[in-house]
XYZ file of C-alpha atoms in Angstrom:
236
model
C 0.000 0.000 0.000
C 2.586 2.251 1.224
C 6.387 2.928 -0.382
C 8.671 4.983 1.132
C 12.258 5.330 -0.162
C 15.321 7.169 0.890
C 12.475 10.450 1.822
C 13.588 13.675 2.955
C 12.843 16.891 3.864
C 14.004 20.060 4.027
C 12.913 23.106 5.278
C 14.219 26.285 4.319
C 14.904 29.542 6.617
C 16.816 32.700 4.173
C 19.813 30.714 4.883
C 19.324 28.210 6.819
C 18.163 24.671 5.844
C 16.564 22.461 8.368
C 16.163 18.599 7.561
C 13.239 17.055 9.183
C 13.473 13.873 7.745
C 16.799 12.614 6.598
C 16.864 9.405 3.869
C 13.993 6.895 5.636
C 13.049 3.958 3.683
C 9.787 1.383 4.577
C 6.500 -0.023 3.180
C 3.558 -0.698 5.100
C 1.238 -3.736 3.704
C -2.373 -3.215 3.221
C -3.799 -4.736 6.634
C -0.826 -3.700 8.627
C -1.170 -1.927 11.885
C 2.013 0.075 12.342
C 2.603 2.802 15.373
C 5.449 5.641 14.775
C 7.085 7.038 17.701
C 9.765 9.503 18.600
C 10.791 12.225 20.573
C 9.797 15.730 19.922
C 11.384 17.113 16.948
C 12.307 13.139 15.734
C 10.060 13.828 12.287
C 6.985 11.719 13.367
C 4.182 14.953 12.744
C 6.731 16.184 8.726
C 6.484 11.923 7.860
C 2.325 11.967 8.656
C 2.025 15.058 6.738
C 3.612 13.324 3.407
C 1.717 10.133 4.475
C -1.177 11.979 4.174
C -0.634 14.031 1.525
C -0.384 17.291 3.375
C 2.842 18.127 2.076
C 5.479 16.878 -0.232
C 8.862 15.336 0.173
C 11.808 17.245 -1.289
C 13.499 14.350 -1.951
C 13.207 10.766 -2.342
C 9.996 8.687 -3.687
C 6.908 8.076 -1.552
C 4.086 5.608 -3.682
C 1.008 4.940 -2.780
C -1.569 2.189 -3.907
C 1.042 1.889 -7.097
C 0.984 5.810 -7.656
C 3.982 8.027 -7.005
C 3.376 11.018 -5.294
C 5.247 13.101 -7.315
C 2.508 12.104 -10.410
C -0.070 13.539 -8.818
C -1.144 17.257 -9.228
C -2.404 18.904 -6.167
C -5.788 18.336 -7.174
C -5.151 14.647 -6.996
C -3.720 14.197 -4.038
C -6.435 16.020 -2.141
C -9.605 13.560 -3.857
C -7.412 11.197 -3.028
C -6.994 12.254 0.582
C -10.202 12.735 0.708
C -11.498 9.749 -1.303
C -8.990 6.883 0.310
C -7.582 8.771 3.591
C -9.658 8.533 6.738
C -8.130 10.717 10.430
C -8.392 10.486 13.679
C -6.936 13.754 15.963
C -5.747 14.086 19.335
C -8.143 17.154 19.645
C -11.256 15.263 17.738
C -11.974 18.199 15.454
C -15.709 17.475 16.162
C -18.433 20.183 15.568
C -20.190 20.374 19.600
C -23.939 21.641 18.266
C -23.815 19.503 15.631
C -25.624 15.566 16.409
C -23.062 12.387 15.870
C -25.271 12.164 13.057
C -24.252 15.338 11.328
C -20.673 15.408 12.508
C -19.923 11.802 10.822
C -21.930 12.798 8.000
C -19.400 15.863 7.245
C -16.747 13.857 4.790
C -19.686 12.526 2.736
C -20.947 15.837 2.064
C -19.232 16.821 -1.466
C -18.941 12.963 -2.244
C -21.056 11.178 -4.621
C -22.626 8.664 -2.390
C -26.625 8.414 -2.677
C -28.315 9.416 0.447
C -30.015 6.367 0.500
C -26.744 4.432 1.170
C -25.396 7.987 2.822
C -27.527 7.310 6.203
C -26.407 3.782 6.509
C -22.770 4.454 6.109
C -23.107 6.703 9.076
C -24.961 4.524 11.112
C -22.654 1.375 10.335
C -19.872 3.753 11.231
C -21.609 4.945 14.570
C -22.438 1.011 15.247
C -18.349 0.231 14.239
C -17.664 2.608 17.749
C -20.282 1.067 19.943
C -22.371 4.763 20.284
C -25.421 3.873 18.455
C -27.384 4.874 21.193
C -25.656 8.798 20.545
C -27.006 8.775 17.246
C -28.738 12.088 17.394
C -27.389 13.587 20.270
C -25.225 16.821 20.670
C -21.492 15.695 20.291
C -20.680 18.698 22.636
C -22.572 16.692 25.049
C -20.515 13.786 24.752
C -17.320 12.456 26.868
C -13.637 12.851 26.107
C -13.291 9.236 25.301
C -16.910 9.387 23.511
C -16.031 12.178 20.821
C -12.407 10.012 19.876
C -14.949 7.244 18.960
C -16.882 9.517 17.065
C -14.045 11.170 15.226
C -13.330 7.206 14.362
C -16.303 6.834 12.849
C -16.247 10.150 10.917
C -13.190 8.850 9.879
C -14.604 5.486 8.875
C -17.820 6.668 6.663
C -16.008 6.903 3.410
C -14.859 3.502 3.422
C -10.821 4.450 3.437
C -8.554 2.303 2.361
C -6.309 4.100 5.428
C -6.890 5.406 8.614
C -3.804 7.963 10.105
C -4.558 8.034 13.561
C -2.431 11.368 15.448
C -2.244 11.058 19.415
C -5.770 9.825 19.192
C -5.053 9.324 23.296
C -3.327 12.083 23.989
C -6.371 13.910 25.222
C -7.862 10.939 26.702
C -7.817 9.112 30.176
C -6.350 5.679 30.443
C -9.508 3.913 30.299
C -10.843 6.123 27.414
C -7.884 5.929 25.969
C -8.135 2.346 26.274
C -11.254 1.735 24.734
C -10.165 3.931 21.709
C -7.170 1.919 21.350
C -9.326 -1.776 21.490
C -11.401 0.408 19.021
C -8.557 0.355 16.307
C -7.704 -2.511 17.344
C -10.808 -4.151 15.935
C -10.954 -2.060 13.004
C -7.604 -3.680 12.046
C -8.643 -7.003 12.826
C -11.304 -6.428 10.466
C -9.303 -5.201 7.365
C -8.618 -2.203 8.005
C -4.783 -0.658 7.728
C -4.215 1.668 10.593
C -0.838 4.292 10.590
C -0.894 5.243 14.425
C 1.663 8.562 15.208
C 2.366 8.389 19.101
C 4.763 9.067 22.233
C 3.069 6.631 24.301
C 4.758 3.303 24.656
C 1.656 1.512 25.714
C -0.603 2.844 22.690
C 2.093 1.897 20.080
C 2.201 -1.291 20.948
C -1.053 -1.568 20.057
C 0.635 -2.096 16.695
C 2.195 -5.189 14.856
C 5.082 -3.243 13.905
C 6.541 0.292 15.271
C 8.941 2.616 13.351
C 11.012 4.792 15.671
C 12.443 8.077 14.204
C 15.049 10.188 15.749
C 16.375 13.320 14.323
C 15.103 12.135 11.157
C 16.256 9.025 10.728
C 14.698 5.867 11.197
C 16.093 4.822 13.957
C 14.278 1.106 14.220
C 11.541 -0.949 12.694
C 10.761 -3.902 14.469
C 7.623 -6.241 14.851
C 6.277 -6.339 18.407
C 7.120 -9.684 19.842
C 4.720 -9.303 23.046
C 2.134 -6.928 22.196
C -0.376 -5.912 24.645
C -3.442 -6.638 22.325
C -4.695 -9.617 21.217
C -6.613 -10.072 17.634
C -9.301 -12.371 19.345
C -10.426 -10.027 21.753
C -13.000 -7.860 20.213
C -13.898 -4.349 21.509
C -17.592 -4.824 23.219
C-alpha cells in the first residue's frame, strides 16, 4: 500500500536549511497496523504530513496504492486524501452543536454517495464505535473518550482504504484511551490498515510493527514480539 524510499525533507529559513526527515526507507502492507514514535522534533508529525498528503517530500519517492506522489497534481492528491484517507486527531476536530449524526456525516458531504446508502454508512460507522445509542445527540454533550470514537467513525464513513490516527489518546484518560485503542484494534482485525503517530509506549504497541524516528532518521523498525493486544479479543 505504502512505499517509502530514501524520503527527505528540508525546510528552508533565508539561509538556513533544516532537515526534518533525513533518507527513511519502509512499506507498510495493506492490513498492517504500524505505530510511529519519537521524541519531539524526531520527524513523526513532517512523515504523517507526506503520508497523508499534506505536504510533499523534497526528496526521495513516496508511492502509494502503485501511484507516485510526485505524479499527482495537487488536485489529486487532495480527492485522493479525501477519497482513500480517513483521520483520527488528538483534539477530535468534532463540531459540539452539531448531532453524531451530522458530525460523521461531514466527509460525505461533497462525495457522490446516494443518500439512501449515505444514512447507513453513518450509522454502520456509529455502530463500528459502539455509540449507536448517541445517534442524534449533541457531540458537545458527549465524553472525552466518547467524541475520539466519534471522530473514528467520521473517519470510517467513506470507506478508506487508510486510517492515520495522530495522538488519538493524547487527550484521553487511560480507560478512554483504552477503549479507543481496542477500538482500532478491531478495526484492524477487520481489514482495516491503521498508521498510528504516538509518544506513548503503551498505545504503540497496540501495533504489529513500530517505526522509531530520531532526528530524522529511522532509527528502528521492528515487529512487536509481546504486544499488549490480542486479535481475538474484540472491543464490546
Amino acid at each position: 500500500m505504502i512505499e517509502v524510499k530514501d524520503l527527505k525533507k528540508d525546510y528552508t529559513d533565508e539561509e538556513n536549511i533544516t532537515s526534518a526527515l533525513r533518507g527513511i526507507s519502509f512499506t507498510i502492507n495493506k492490513g498492517d497496523f504500524v505505530s510511529i514514535i519519537g521524541p519531539s522534533g524526531s520527524g513523526k508529525s513532517t512523515l504523517l504530513q507526506i503520508l497523508s498528503f499534506l505536504d510533499r517530500p523534497t526528496g526521495g519517492s513516496y508511492t502509494f496504492l502503485g501511484k507516485g506522489i510526485d505524479e499527482m497534481t495537487d488536485q489529486e492528491l487532495a480527492h485522493a486524501r479525501n477519497k482513500q484517507m480517513g483521520f483520527v486527531f488528538q483534539a477530535f476536530n468534532l463540531l459540539s452543536r452539531l448531532t453524531v449524526y451530522e458530525n460523521v456525516e461531514i466527509p460525505l458531504i461533497y462525495s457522490t454517495v446516494p443518500s439512501s446508502e449515505r444514512k447507513k454508512r453513518i450509522e454502520d460507522a456509529v455502530i463500528a464505535v459502539g455509540l449507536e445509542e448517541k445517534l442524534y445527540v449533541e457531540t458537545g454533550k458527549l465524553s472525552g473518550g466518547q467524541k475520539q470514537r466519534i471522530a473514528i467513525a467520521r473517519a470510517l464513513v467513506n470507506e478508506p482504504d487508510i486510517i492515520f490516527a495522530d495522538e488519538p489518546t493524547g487527550n484521553l484518560d487511560s480507560k478512554s484511551g483504552a477503549q479507543v485503542m481496542d477500538i482500532l484494534d478491531n478495526l484492524n482485525h477487520h481489514g482495516h490498515t491503521i498508521v498510528l503517530v504516538t509518544h506513548e509506549t503503551y498505545t504503540a504497541e497496540f501495533a504489529d510493527r513500530i517505526i522509531a524516528l530520531r532526528d530524522g532518521v529511522l532509527e528502528s523498525d521492528t515487529p512487536v514480539k509481546n504486544p499488549r493486544h490480542s486479535k481475538d479479543q474484540f472491543f464490546k
